[in-house]
Coordinates of C-alpha atoms in Angstrom, one line a residue:
Chain A
M5 CA -16.6 53.4 -67.4
I6 CA -17.4 52.4 -63.9
G7 CA -19.9 54.3 -61.7
A8 CA -20.3 54.5 -57.9
Y9 CA -22.7 51.5 -57.9
E10 CA -20.2 49.2 -59.6
I11 CA -17.4 50.3 -57.2
T12 CA -19.7 49.5 -54.3
L13 CA -20.4 46.0 -55.7
V14 CA -16.7 45.3 -56.3
A15 CA -15.8 46.5 -52.8
V16 CA -18.5 44.6 -51.0
V17 CA -17.9 41.4 -53.0
S18 CA -14.1 41.7 -52.4
I19 CA -14.5 42.2 -48.7
N20 CA -16.8 39.2 -48.3
L21 CA -14.4 37.2 -50.4
M22 CA -11.4 38.1 -48.2
L23 CA -13.5 37.2 -45.1
A24 CA -14.7 33.9 -46.6
L25 CA -11.2 32.9 -47.7
G26 CA -9.8 33.6 -44.2
L27 CA -12.6 31.6 -42.5
N28 CA -12.2 28.8 -45.0
L29 CA -8.6 28.5 -43.9
I30 CA -9.6 28.2 -40.3
T31 CA -12.8 26.2 -40.6
G32 CA -12.2 24.5 -43.9
F33 CA -8.6 23.5 -44.0
C34 CA -8.0 23.1 -40.3
G35 CA -11.5 22.1 -39.1
Q36 CA -11.8 24.7 -36.3
V37 CA -15.4 26.0 -36.4
S38 CA -15.5 29.7 -35.7
L39 CA -18.7 31.6 -35.2
G40 CA -17.0 34.9 -34.4
H41 CA -15.2 35.9 -37.6
A42 CA -16.8 39.3 -37.6
A43 CA -14.8 40.2 -34.4
F44 CA -11.5 39.9 -36.3
F45 CA -13.0 41.9 -39.2
G46 CA -14.2 44.5 -36.7
T47 CA -10.8 44.6 -35.0
G48 CA -9.1 45.3 -38.3
A49 CA -11.6 48.0 -39.2
Y50 CA -11.3 49.8 -35.9
A51 CA -7.5 49.6 -36.0
A52 CA -7.4 51.0 -39.5
A53 CA -9.8 53.8 -38.6
L54 CA -7.6 54.8 -35.7
V55 CA -4.2 54.8 -37.6
A56 CA -5.4 55.8 -41.1
G57 CA -4.7 59.5 -40.4
G58 CA -1.0 59.0 -39.7
L59 CA 0.2 56.1 -41.8
P60 CA 0.4 55.3 -45.6
L61 CA -2.1 52.8 -46.9
P62 CA 0.1 49.7 -47.0
A63 CA 1.1 50.2 -43.4
V64 CA -2.6 50.7 -42.4
L65 CA -3.5 47.4 -44.0
L66 CA -0.6 45.7 -42.2
V67 CA -1.5 47.2 -38.8
A68 CA -5.1 46.2 -39.2
G69 CA -4.1 42.7 -40.1
L70 CA -1.7 42.5 -37.1
F71 CA -4.2 43.7 -34.6
A72 CA -6.8 41.2 -35.9
C73 CA -4.3 38.3 -35.8
A74 CA -3.2 39.3 -32.2
L75 CA -6.8 38.7 -31.2
G76 CA -6.8 35.6 -33.5
L77 CA -3.8 34.2 -31.6
L78 CA -5.7 34.5 -28.3
V79 CA -8.7 32.7 -29.8
G80 CA -6.3 30.2 -31.2
V81 CA -5.0 29.5 -27.8
A82 CA -8.6 28.9 -26.7
S83 CA -8.9 26.3 -29.5
L84 CA -6.1 24.3 -27.8
R85 CA -8.4 24.0 -24.7
V86 CA -11.9 23.4 -26.1
R87 CA -13.0 21.5 -29.2
E88 CA -15.7 21.2 -31.8
D89 CA -19.0 22.6 -30.7
F90 CA -17.4 24.2 -27.6
L91 CA -14.9 26.0 -29.7
A92 CA -17.9 27.1 -31.8
I93 CA -19.7 28.7 -28.8
T94 CA -16.4 30.1 -27.4
T95 CA -15.8 31.9 -30.7
M96 CA -19.4 33.0 -30.7
G97 CA -18.8 34.4 -27.2
V98 CA -15.7 36.3 -28.5
G99 CA -17.9 37.9 -31.1
F100 CA -20.5 39.0 -28.6
V101 CA -17.9 40.3 -26.1
F102 CA -16.1 42.2 -28.9
V103 CA -19.3 44.1 -29.8
G104 CA -20.3 44.5 -26.1
V105 CA -16.9 46.1 -25.3
V106 CA -16.7 48.3 -28.4
R107 CA -20.2 49.7 -27.8
K108 CA -19.0 51.1 -24.5
Q109 CA -15.5 52.6 -25.4
G110 CA -15.4 56.3 -25.8
F111 CA -12.2 56.3 -27.9
L112 CA -13.9 53.9 -30.3
G113 CA -16.9 56.2 -30.6
A114 CA -19.2 53.8 -28.6
E115 CA -22.6 53.4 -30.2
M116 CA -22.0 56.1 -32.7
G117 CA -18.9 54.6 -34.1
L118 CA -16.0 56.3 -35.8
T119 CA -16.5 58.8 -38.6
D120 CA -14.3 60.8 -40.9
I121 CA -11.9 58.0 -41.8
P122 CA -9.4 59.5 -44.3
D123 CA -9.7 58.9 -48.0
H124 CA -7.5 56.1 -49.4
G125 CA -6.2 58.5 -52.0
L126 CA -6.2 55.9 -54.8
G127 CA -9.1 57.2 -56.8
D128 CA -12.0 55.0 -57.8
L129 CA -10.1 52.8 -60.3
G130 CA -7.2 52.5 -57.9
F131 CA -9.4 51.3 -55.1
V132 CA -11.1 48.7 -57.3
G133 CA -7.7 47.6 -58.3
L134 CA -6.6 47.3 -54.7
C135 CA -9.6 45.2 -53.8
L136 CA -9.2 42.9 -56.7
A137 CA -5.4 42.6 -56.1
L138 CA -5.9 41.8 -52.4
V139 CA -8.5 39.1 -53.2
A140 CA -6.3 37.5 -55.9
L141 CA -3.3 37.6 -53.5
M142 CA -5.3 36.0 -50.7
A143 CA -6.8 33.3 -53.0
L144 CA -3.3 32.5 -54.3
L145 CA -2.0 32.4 -50.7
T146 CA -4.6 30.0 -49.5
W147 CA -4.2 27.9 -52.6
H148 CA -0.5 27.7 -52.0
I149 CA -1.0 26.8 -48.3
K150 CA -3.5 24.1 -49.2
R151 CA -0.9 22.4 -51.5
S152 CA 2.0 22.9 -49.1
W153 CA 3.2 20.8 -46.2
M154 CA 1.2 23.2 -43.9
G155 CA -2.0 22.4 -45.8
F156 CA -1.3 18.7 -45.2
G157 CA -0.9 19.4 -41.5
F158 CA -4.1 21.4 -41.4
A159 CA -6.0 18.5 -43.2
A160 CA -4.6 16.0 -40.8
V161 CA -5.7 18.0 -37.8
A162 CA -9.1 18.6 -39.3
D163 CA -9.6 15.0 -40.1
D164 CA -8.6 13.4 -36.8
E165 CA -6.6 15.4 -34.4
R166 CA -5.7 12.5 -32.1
T167 CA -4.3 10.4 -34.9
A168 CA -2.4 13.5 -36.3
R169 CA -0.8 13.9 -32.9
T170 CA 0.2 10.2 -32.8
L171 CA 1.9 10.6 -36.2
G172 CA 4.0 13.4 -34.7
I173 CA 2.1 16.3 -36.2
N174 CA 2.2 19.3 -33.9
A175 CA -1.5 19.9 -33.9
A176 CA -1.3 22.9 -31.5
A177 CA 1.1 24.8 -33.8
Y178 CA -1.0 24.1 -36.9
K179 CA -4.2 25.3 -35.2
L180 CA -2.5 28.5 -34.0
A181 CA -1.1 29.1 -37.5
A182 CA -4.6 28.7 -39.0
F183 CA -6.1 31.2 -36.6
V184 CA -3.2 33.7 -37.1
I185 CA -3.3 33.6 -40.9
G186 CA -7.1 33.4 -41.2
T187 CA -7.7 36.3 -38.8
F188 CA -4.9 38.4 -40.5
L189 CA -6.9 38.2 -43.7
A190 CA -10.0 39.3 -41.8
G191 CA -8.1 42.2 -40.4
V192 CA -7.0 43.4 -43.8
A193 CA -10.6 43.0 -45.0
G194 CA -11.6 45.2 -42.1
A195 CA -9.2 47.9 -43.2
V196 CA -10.5 47.8 -46.7
Y197 CA -14.1 48.1 -45.3
A198 CA -13.1 51.1 -43.2
Y199 CA -11.6 52.9 -46.2
F200 CA -14.6 52.0 -48.3
T201 CA -17.5 53.1 -46.0
R202 CA -15.4 55.8 -44.2
F203 CA -17.4 55.3 -41.0
I204 CA -17.9 52.3 -38.8
I205 CA -20.3 51.3 -36.1
P206 CA -20.2 48.3 -33.7
G207 CA -23.4 46.9 -35.2
A208 CA -21.6 46.3 -38.5
F209 CA -19.5 43.5 -36.9
G210 CA -22.2 41.5 -35.1
F211 CA -23.2 37.8 -35.0
T212 CA -25.2 38.1 -38.3
V213 CA -22.0 39.0 -40.2
S214 CA -20.2 36.0 -38.7
I215 CA -23.0 33.8 -39.7
S216 CA -23.2 35.3 -43.2
I217 CA -19.5 34.5 -43.8
L218 CA -19.9 31.0 -42.4
T219 CA -22.8 30.5 -44.8
M220 CA -20.6 31.4 -47.7
V221 CA -18.0 28.8 -46.6
I222 CA -20.5 26.1 -45.9
V223 CA -22.5 26.6 -49.0
G224 CA -19.4 26.7 -51.2
G225 CA -18.0 23.6 -49.6
V226 CA -15.9 23.6 -46.5
G227 CA -12.3 23.6 -47.6
S228 CA -12.8 24.2 -51.3
I229 CA -11.3 27.4 -52.5
W230 CA -13.2 27.7 -55.8
G231 CA -16.4 26.6 -54.1
V232 CA -16.1 29.3 -51.4
V233 CA -15.2 31.9 -54.0
V234 CA -18.3 31.1 -56.1
A235 CA -20.6 31.0 -53.1
A236 CA -19.2 34.3 -51.7
V237 CA -19.8 36.1 -55.0
L238 CA -23.2 34.6 -55.6
L239 CA -24.5 35.1 -52.0
T240 CA -23.3 38.7 -52.0
L241 CA -24.6 39.6 -55.5
L242 CA -28.0 37.8 -55.5
P243 CA -29.5 40.2 -52.9
E244 CA -28.1 43.2 -54.9
F245 CA -29.8 42.1 -58.1
S246 CA -33.2 41.2 -56.7
R247 CA -35.2 43.3 -54.3
V248 CA -37.2 40.2 -53.3
I249 CA -34.1 38.3 -52.4
N250 CA -32.8 41.3 -50.5
D251 CA -35.9 41.5 -48.4
Y252 CA -35.6 37.8 -47.5
K253 CA -31.8 37.7 -47.4
L254 CA -31.4 36.3 -43.9
L255 CA -34.2 33.8 -44.5
L256 CA -32.3 32.6 -47.6
Y257 CA -29.0 32.3 -45.7
G258 CA -30.7 30.4 -42.9
A259 CA -32.5 28.1 -45.3
L260 CA -29.2 27.5 -47.2
I261 CA -27.4 26.6 -44.0
V262 CA -30.1 24.1 -42.9
L263 CA -30.4 22.5 -46.4
T264 CA -26.7 22.3 -46.9
M265 CA -26.1 20.7 -43.5
R266 CA -29.0 18.3 -43.9
F267 CA -28.6 17.2 -47.5
A268 CA -25.3 18.3 -49.0
P269 CA -22.6 18.5 -46.3
G270 CA -19.9 19.0 -48.9
G271 CA -21.6 22.1 -50.2
L272 CA -21.3 23.2 -53.8
A273 CA -17.9 21.6 -54.2
G274 CA -19.2 18.3 -52.8
V275 CA -22.2 18.3 -55.2
V276 CA -19.9 19.0 -58.2
A277 CA -17.5 16.2 -57.2
A278 CA -20.4 13.8 -56.8
V279 CA -21.8 14.7 -60.2
K280 CA -18.4 14.3 -61.8
A281 CA -17.9 10.9 -60.2
R282 CA -21.3 9.8 -61.6
V283 CA -20.5 11.1 -65.1
R284 CA -17.2 9.4 -65.2
P285 CA -17.5 6.3 -63.1
G286 CA -14.1 4.9 -62.2
G287 CA -12.2 7.7 -63.9
G288 CA -10.9 11.0 -62.6
P289 CA -9.0 11.7 -59.4
Chain B
M21 CA -33.1 48.9 -0.7
L22 CA -31.2 49.2 -4.0
H23 CA -29.8 45.7 -3.3
V24 CA -33.2 44.2 -2.7
E25 CA -34.5 45.7 -6.0
L26 CA -31.4 44.5 -7.9
V27 CA -31.5 41.0 -6.5
L28 CA -35.2 40.8 -7.2
Q29 CA -34.9 42.0 -10.7
G30 CA -32.0 39.6 -11.2
L31 CA -34.0 36.7 -9.9
I32 CA -37.0 37.6 -12.2
N33 CA -34.7 37.6 -15.3
G34 CA -32.8 34.6 -14.0
S35 CA -36.0 32.6 -13.7
M36 CA -36.8 33.3 -17.3
Y37 CA -33.3 32.2 -18.3
A38 CA -33.8 29.1 -16.1
V39 CA -37.0 27.9 -17.7
I40 CA -35.5 28.3 -21.2
A41 CA -32.1 26.9 -20.4
V42 CA -33.5 23.8 -18.6
G43 CA -35.0 22.7 -21.9
L44 CA -31.7 23.2 -23.7
T45 CA -29.9 21.2 -21.0
L46 CA -32.4 18.4 -21.3
V47 CA -31.8 18.2 -25.1
Y48 CA -28.0 18.4 -24.6
G49 CA -28.0 15.8 -21.9
L50 CA -29.8 13.3 -24.1
L51 CA -28.4 14.0 -27.6
R52 CA -25.3 16.2 -27.2
I53 CA -26.9 18.8 -29.4
L54 CA -26.6 22.6 -28.7
H55 CA -30.2 23.4 -29.7
V56 CA -30.1 27.1 -30.6
A57 CA -33.5 26.9 -32.4
H58 CA -35.0 26.3 -28.9
A59 CA -35.3 30.1 -28.6
G60 CA -37.2 30.1 -31.9
L61 CA -39.8 27.8 -30.2
F62 CA -39.8 30.2 -27.2
T63 CA -40.7 33.1 -29.5
L64 CA -43.4 30.9 -31.2
G65 CA -44.9 30.2 -27.8
A66 CA -45.0 33.9 -27.0
Y67 CA -46.8 34.7 -30.3
I68 CA -49.3 31.9 -29.9
T69 CA -50.1 33.1 -26.4
V70 CA -50.7 36.7 -27.6
L71 CA -52.7 35.8 -30.7
I72 CA -55.0 33.3 -29.0
T73 CA -55.6 35.5 -26.0
N74 CA -56.6 38.3 -28.3
A75 CA -58.9 36.0 -30.3
T76 CA -60.6 34.2 -27.4
G77 CA -60.0 36.5 -24.4
S78 CA -58.7 33.7 -22.3
L79 CA -55.0 33.7 -21.2
P80 CA -55.0 30.2 -19.6
L81 CA -56.5 28.7 -22.8
A82 CA -53.8 30.5 -24.9
V83 CA -51.0 29.3 -22.7
L84 CA -52.3 25.7 -22.9
A85 CA -52.5 25.9 -26.7
A86 CA -49.0 27.4 -26.9
T87 CA -47.4 24.7 -24.8
L88 CA -49.1 21.9 -26.8
V89 CA -48.5 23.4 -30.3
V90 CA -44.9 24.3 -29.5
G91 CA -44.3 20.9 -27.8
V92 CA -45.3 19.2 -31.1
A93 CA -43.2 21.6 -33.1
G94 CA -40.2 20.7 -31.0
M95 CA -40.8 17.0 -31.8
L96 CA -40.9 17.9 -35.5
V97 CA -37.6 19.8 -35.2
Y98 CA -36.0 16.7 -33.8
R99 CA -37.5 14.3 -36.4
L100 CA -36.8 16.5 -39.4
L101 CA -33.5 18.1 -38.6
Y102 CA -31.6 16.5 -35.7
E103 CA -32.3 12.8 -36.1
P104 CA -30.6 12.6 -39.5
L105 CA -27.6 14.4 -38.2
L106 CA -27.0 12.4 -35.0
D107 CA -24.0 10.4 -36.3
R108 CA -22.3 13.5 -37.7
P109 CA -19.8 15.7 -35.8
P110 CA -21.6 17.7 -33.1
Y111 CA -20.9 21.1 -34.7
V112 CA -23.0 20.1 -37.8
A113 CA -26.2 20.0 -35.7
L114 CA -25.2 23.3 -34.0
I115 CA -24.7 25.1 -37.3
A116 CA -27.9 23.6 -38.7
S117 CA -29.7 24.7 -35.6
I118 CA -28.5 28.3 -36.0
G119 CA -29.7 28.2 -39.6
L120 CA -33.1 27.0 -38.4
F121 CA -33.3 29.7 -35.7
I122 CA -32.5 32.4 -38.3
C123 CA -35.2 31.0 -40.6
M124 CA -37.7 31.0 -37.7
E125 CA -37.0 34.6 -36.7
E126 CA -37.3 35.7 -40.3
S127 CA -40.6 33.8 -40.8
Y128 CA -42.1 35.5 -37.7
R129 CA -41.0 38.9 -39.1
I130 CA -42.6 38.1 -42.5
V131 CA -45.8 36.6 -41.1
F132 CA -46.5 38.8 -38.0
G133 CA -44.7 42.0 -39.1
P134 CA -41.5 43.5 -37.7
Y135 CA -42.9 45.7 -35.0
G136 CA -44.3 43.1 -32.7
N137 CA -47.7 42.4 -31.2
S138 CA -49.3 43.2 -27.8
F139 CA -52.3 41.9 -25.8
D140 CA -55.5 43.9 -26.6
T141 CA -55.9 44.3 -22.9
M142 CA -52.8 44.2 -20.7
Q143 CA -52.6 41.1 -18.5
L144 CA -51.8 40.9 -14.8
T145 CA -51.4 44.6 -14.2
Q146 CA -52.1 44.6 -10.4
R147 CA -49.4 45.4 -8.0
I148 CA -48.4 43.1 -5.2
T149 CA -46.7 44.2 -2.0
I150 CA -45.1 41.8 0.5
G151 CA -43.7 43.7 3.4
P152 CA -41.2 46.3 2.0
I153 CA -41.1 44.7 -1.5
G154 CA -43.5 45.8 -4.2
M155 CA -43.7 44.2 -7.6
A156 CA -46.0 44.0 -10.6
A157 CA -48.2 40.9 -10.7
A158 CA -46.6 40.0 -14.0
D159 CA -43.2 39.9 -12.3
A160 CA -44.6 37.7 -9.6
A161 CA -46.2 35.4 -12.2
M162 CA -42.7 35.0 -13.8
L163 CA -41.2 34.0 -10.4
V164 CA -44.0 31.7 -9.4
G165 CA -44.4 30.3 -12.9
A166 CA -40.7 29.4 -13.0
V167 CA -40.9 27.7 -9.5
V168 CA -44.0 25.7 -10.4
L169 CA -42.6 24.6 -13.8
L170 CA -39.2 23.6 -12.5
T171 CA -40.6 21.8 -9.5
G172 CA -43.0 20.0 -11.7
L173 CA -40.0 19.0 -14.0
G174 CA -38.1 17.9 -10.9
L175 CA -40.9 15.6 -9.7
L176 CA -41.3 14.3 -13.2
M177 CA -37.6 13.4 -13.4
K178 CA -37.5 11.8 -9.9
R179 CA -40.8 10.2 -9.4
T180 CA -42.2 9.0 -12.7
R181 CA -41.5 6.1 -15.0
F182 CA -40.6 8.6 -17.8
G183 CA -38.1 10.2 -15.4
I184 CA -36.4 6.9 -14.7
A185 CA -36.3 6.1 -18.4
W186 CA -34.9 9.5 -19.2
R187 CA -32.1 9.2 -16.6
A188 CA -31.3 5.6 -17.7
T189 CA -31.1 6.7 -21.3
V190 CA -28.8 9.6 -20.5
T191 CA -26.5 7.4 -18.5
D192 CA -26.2 4.5 -20.9
P193 CA -28.5 4.3 -23.9
A194 CA -27.4 0.8 -24.9
M195 CA -28.0 -0.6 -21.4
A196 CA -31.4 1.3 -21.2
R197 CA -32.5 -0.3 -24.5
S198 CA -31.5 -3.8 -23.3
F199 CA -33.8 -3.3 -20.2
G200 CA -36.7 -2.6 -22.6
I201 CA -36.7 1.2 -22.4
D202 CA -38.0 2.7 -25.7
T203 CA -35.1 5.2 -26.1
I204 CA -36.6 6.7 -29.3
K205 CA -39.8 7.5 -27.4
V206 CA -37.8 9.1 -24.6
R207 CA -36.2 11.4 -27.2
Y208 CA -39.6 12.5 -28.5
V209 CA -41.1 13.1 -25.0
N210 CA -37.9 14.9 -24.1
F211 CA -38.3 17.3 -27.0
F212 CA -42.0 17.8 -26.2
I213 CA -41.3 18.7 -22.6
A214 CA -38.3 20.9 -23.4
S215 CA -40.3 22.8 -26.0
A216 CA -43.4 23.1 -23.9
L217 CA -41.2 24.7 -21.2
A218 CA -39.8 27.1 -23.8
A219 CA -43.4 28.0 -24.8
A220 CA -44.4 28.6 -21.2
A221 CA -41.3 30.9 -20.8
G222 CA -42.4 32.7 -23.9
A223 CA -45.9 33.2 -22.5
L224 CA -44.5 34.5 -19.3
V225 CA -42.2 37.0 -21.1
A226 CA -45.1 38.1 -23.3
V227 CA -47.2 38.9 -20.2
L228 CA -44.2 40.6 -18.5
N229 CA -43.4 42.9 -21.4
N230 CA -46.8 43.1 -23.0
L231 CA -44.9 42.7 -26.3
V232 CA -43.8 39.9 -28.5
E233 CA -41.3 40.6 -31.3
P234 CA -39.7 38.5 -34.0
T235 CA -36.3 39.0 -32.4
M236 CA -37.2 38.4 -28.8
G237 CA -35.5 35.0 -28.8
S238 CA -32.1 36.3 -30.0
V239 CA -30.6 37.3 -26.7
P240 CA -32.0 34.3 -24.7
S241 CA -30.9 31.9 -27.4
Y242 CA -27.2 32.5 -27.3
K243 CA -27.2 33.5 -23.6
S244 CA -28.8 30.2 -22.6
L245 CA -26.0 28.4 -24.4
A246 CA -23.6 30.2 -22.1
I247 CA -25.8 29.2 -19.1
I248 CA -25.9 25.5 -19.8
V249 CA -22.2 25.4 -20.3
L250 CA -21.7 27.2 -17.0
G251 CA -24.2 24.8 -15.4
G252 CA -22.1 21.8 -16.4
L253 CA -24.0 20.6 -19.5
G254 CA -26.9 18.3 -19.0
N255 CA -26.8 19.0 -15.2
V256 CA -30.3 20.4 -14.5
G257 CA -29.5 21.7 -11.0
G258 CA -26.4 23.4 -12.2
T259 CA -28.3 25.0 -15.0
L260 CA -30.8 26.5 -12.6
A261 CA -28.1 27.8 -10.3
A262 CA -26.2 29.3 -13.3
A263 CA -29.4 30.9 -14.7
L264 CA -30.3 32.6 -11.4
L265 CA -26.7 33.6 -10.7
L266 CA -26.4 35.2 -14.2
G267 CA -29.6 37.1 -13.7
V268 CA -28.4 38.6 -10.5
I269 CA -24.9 39.3 -11.8
E270 CA -26.4 41.0 -14.9
A271 CA -28.6 43.2 -12.7
Y272 CA -25.5 44.3 -10.7
G273 CA -23.4 44.5 -13.9
T274 CA -25.8 47.0 -15.5
I275 CA -25.1 49.3 -12.6
Y276 CA -21.4 48.7 -11.9
A277 CA -19.9 47.5 -15.2
G278 CA -22.2 49.4 -17.6
A279 CA -19.4 51.8 -18.4
F280 CA -17.1 49.4 -20.1
L281 CA -19.2 46.3 -21.0
D282 CA -22.6 45.8 -22.6
R283 CA -25.0 43.9 -20.3
D284 CA -25.7 41.2 -22.8
A285 CA -22.0 40.5 -23.1
I286 CA -21.5 39.6 -19.4
A287 CA -22.7 36.1 -19.9
F288 CA -20.1 35.5 -22.6
V289 CA -17.2 36.9 -20.5
F290 CA -18.1 34.2 -17.9
L291 CA -18.6 31.6 -20.6
I292 CA -15.1 32.2 -22.0
A293 CA -13.5 32.4 -18.6
V294 CA -15.1 29.2 -17.3
L295 CA -14.4 27.3 -20.5
M296 CA -10.7 28.2 -20.4
V297 CA -10.3 27.3 -16.7
R298 CA -12.8 24.4 -16.4
P299 CA -13.7 23.1 -19.9
Q300 CA -16.2 20.7 -18.2
G301 CA -18.3 23.6 -16.8
L302 CA -18.8 25.3 -13.5
F303 CA -21.1 22.7 -11.8
A304 CA -20.0 19.6 -13.7
A305 CA -20.7 16.3 -12.0
R306 CA -17.2 14.9 -12.5

């Protein structure tokens, strides 16, 4: 038997997983640092809230994803113009502009946000099933992309864009593809969030959210699917299970970012790989 | 009259941005690091100013202590965080800096409480009138303070041996080294000066608002990133122009664009527009 608390946990963990998997595709696979992932999440949530009254659930998820990836395509175009730390602050700027614009739009409820988002009509178990199914689908999708030719293209662009170009890899197309797919996933996560909370405010899609998602990707190990999944689950659940951790959640996230960047740039996946290599010297892949 | 008030308000805000952003641009010019945690040092300076003023009753003593302590703290940030990351891709230091900034804000919240601190007795409350313009002494202190600090920095850069060493190191570190310049020392002095400027800005803002809060650095931190990009990155003069311009544009934007855009987002609209059209910045040297 699952109660309201368990449903909340599953929903929150699933939403964070979807966001982290999407960002992992952009930042991890393709090497494009984004500090504005919450803007795409928010776009999906607002789009879903606006159309949820008139469309069936699958269509709402699709619309939310499409709106988010339309914005993602724009930011992707920006990534063709600026690189590395400049792309990072451009995407950060997109996040701030998104919240700054939404705060002032009457039809988006301005500061008060949108309320009375319709029920998903799946029942509690159905909603939990939907969350888990979407997470599984997205994990499989990113896993498949990583092993495909596209994943190879992403890796080449992430590793050394200039060399990739010299080898005839269309870096621009791969970057745009990474942004479009990754932000589509964020948009779907936004729709699930809108159905879950049934009311949304601009503050729920701010810079802190972008940084939290980035923390999950970095701590898990940039580019590693299992690492990101483990980190997203742990970092979401730890504050839930311990009041002390919850009070100092941001301090923990900040410290994890600093320590990972400083001492273990490969994150969880990097540490595990290093340990494996030490246990079986010369062996293994 | 409205325009005089708006421009004046814009210049007061802009001079605060200028003092903070100049420190960032010094760090960027030397090391190519986008030093977000700079605003954490700004907040630390503001807290030290308020706490020492309340303990000793002397504002000048407090400002002196704040600049010294924060200057040293800035050198520590360089030594412990940035130096080991220098040969990694530039976004690594940026993300680490954001992490450090979040840690600093949270630490202030935990140590000093979430509601902020004020001076026991308000500082600089007199009113000054020059012709038709009237303003609080704290506003005037912000303007004058910014002019004095930035002029001092300008003289330091143009007239002193450190200034020559700094400019040589920025232009060509290897060549500077071969002429006997201690480039490592230049980095430490650079962080000391930049952080001391941030502390001074923090002290001025503390006096201006009679309030210091754990999150008072949030808006300046990301906004000053936008300013140094607009100013042409590492270009001190461009940074000053961009800071003052942004202050004035924001003052007007609050009145004329408030209906569709939040004031704090204006800087980023410009940031994105400028980066798309001129990725090297508005006032870039090239």
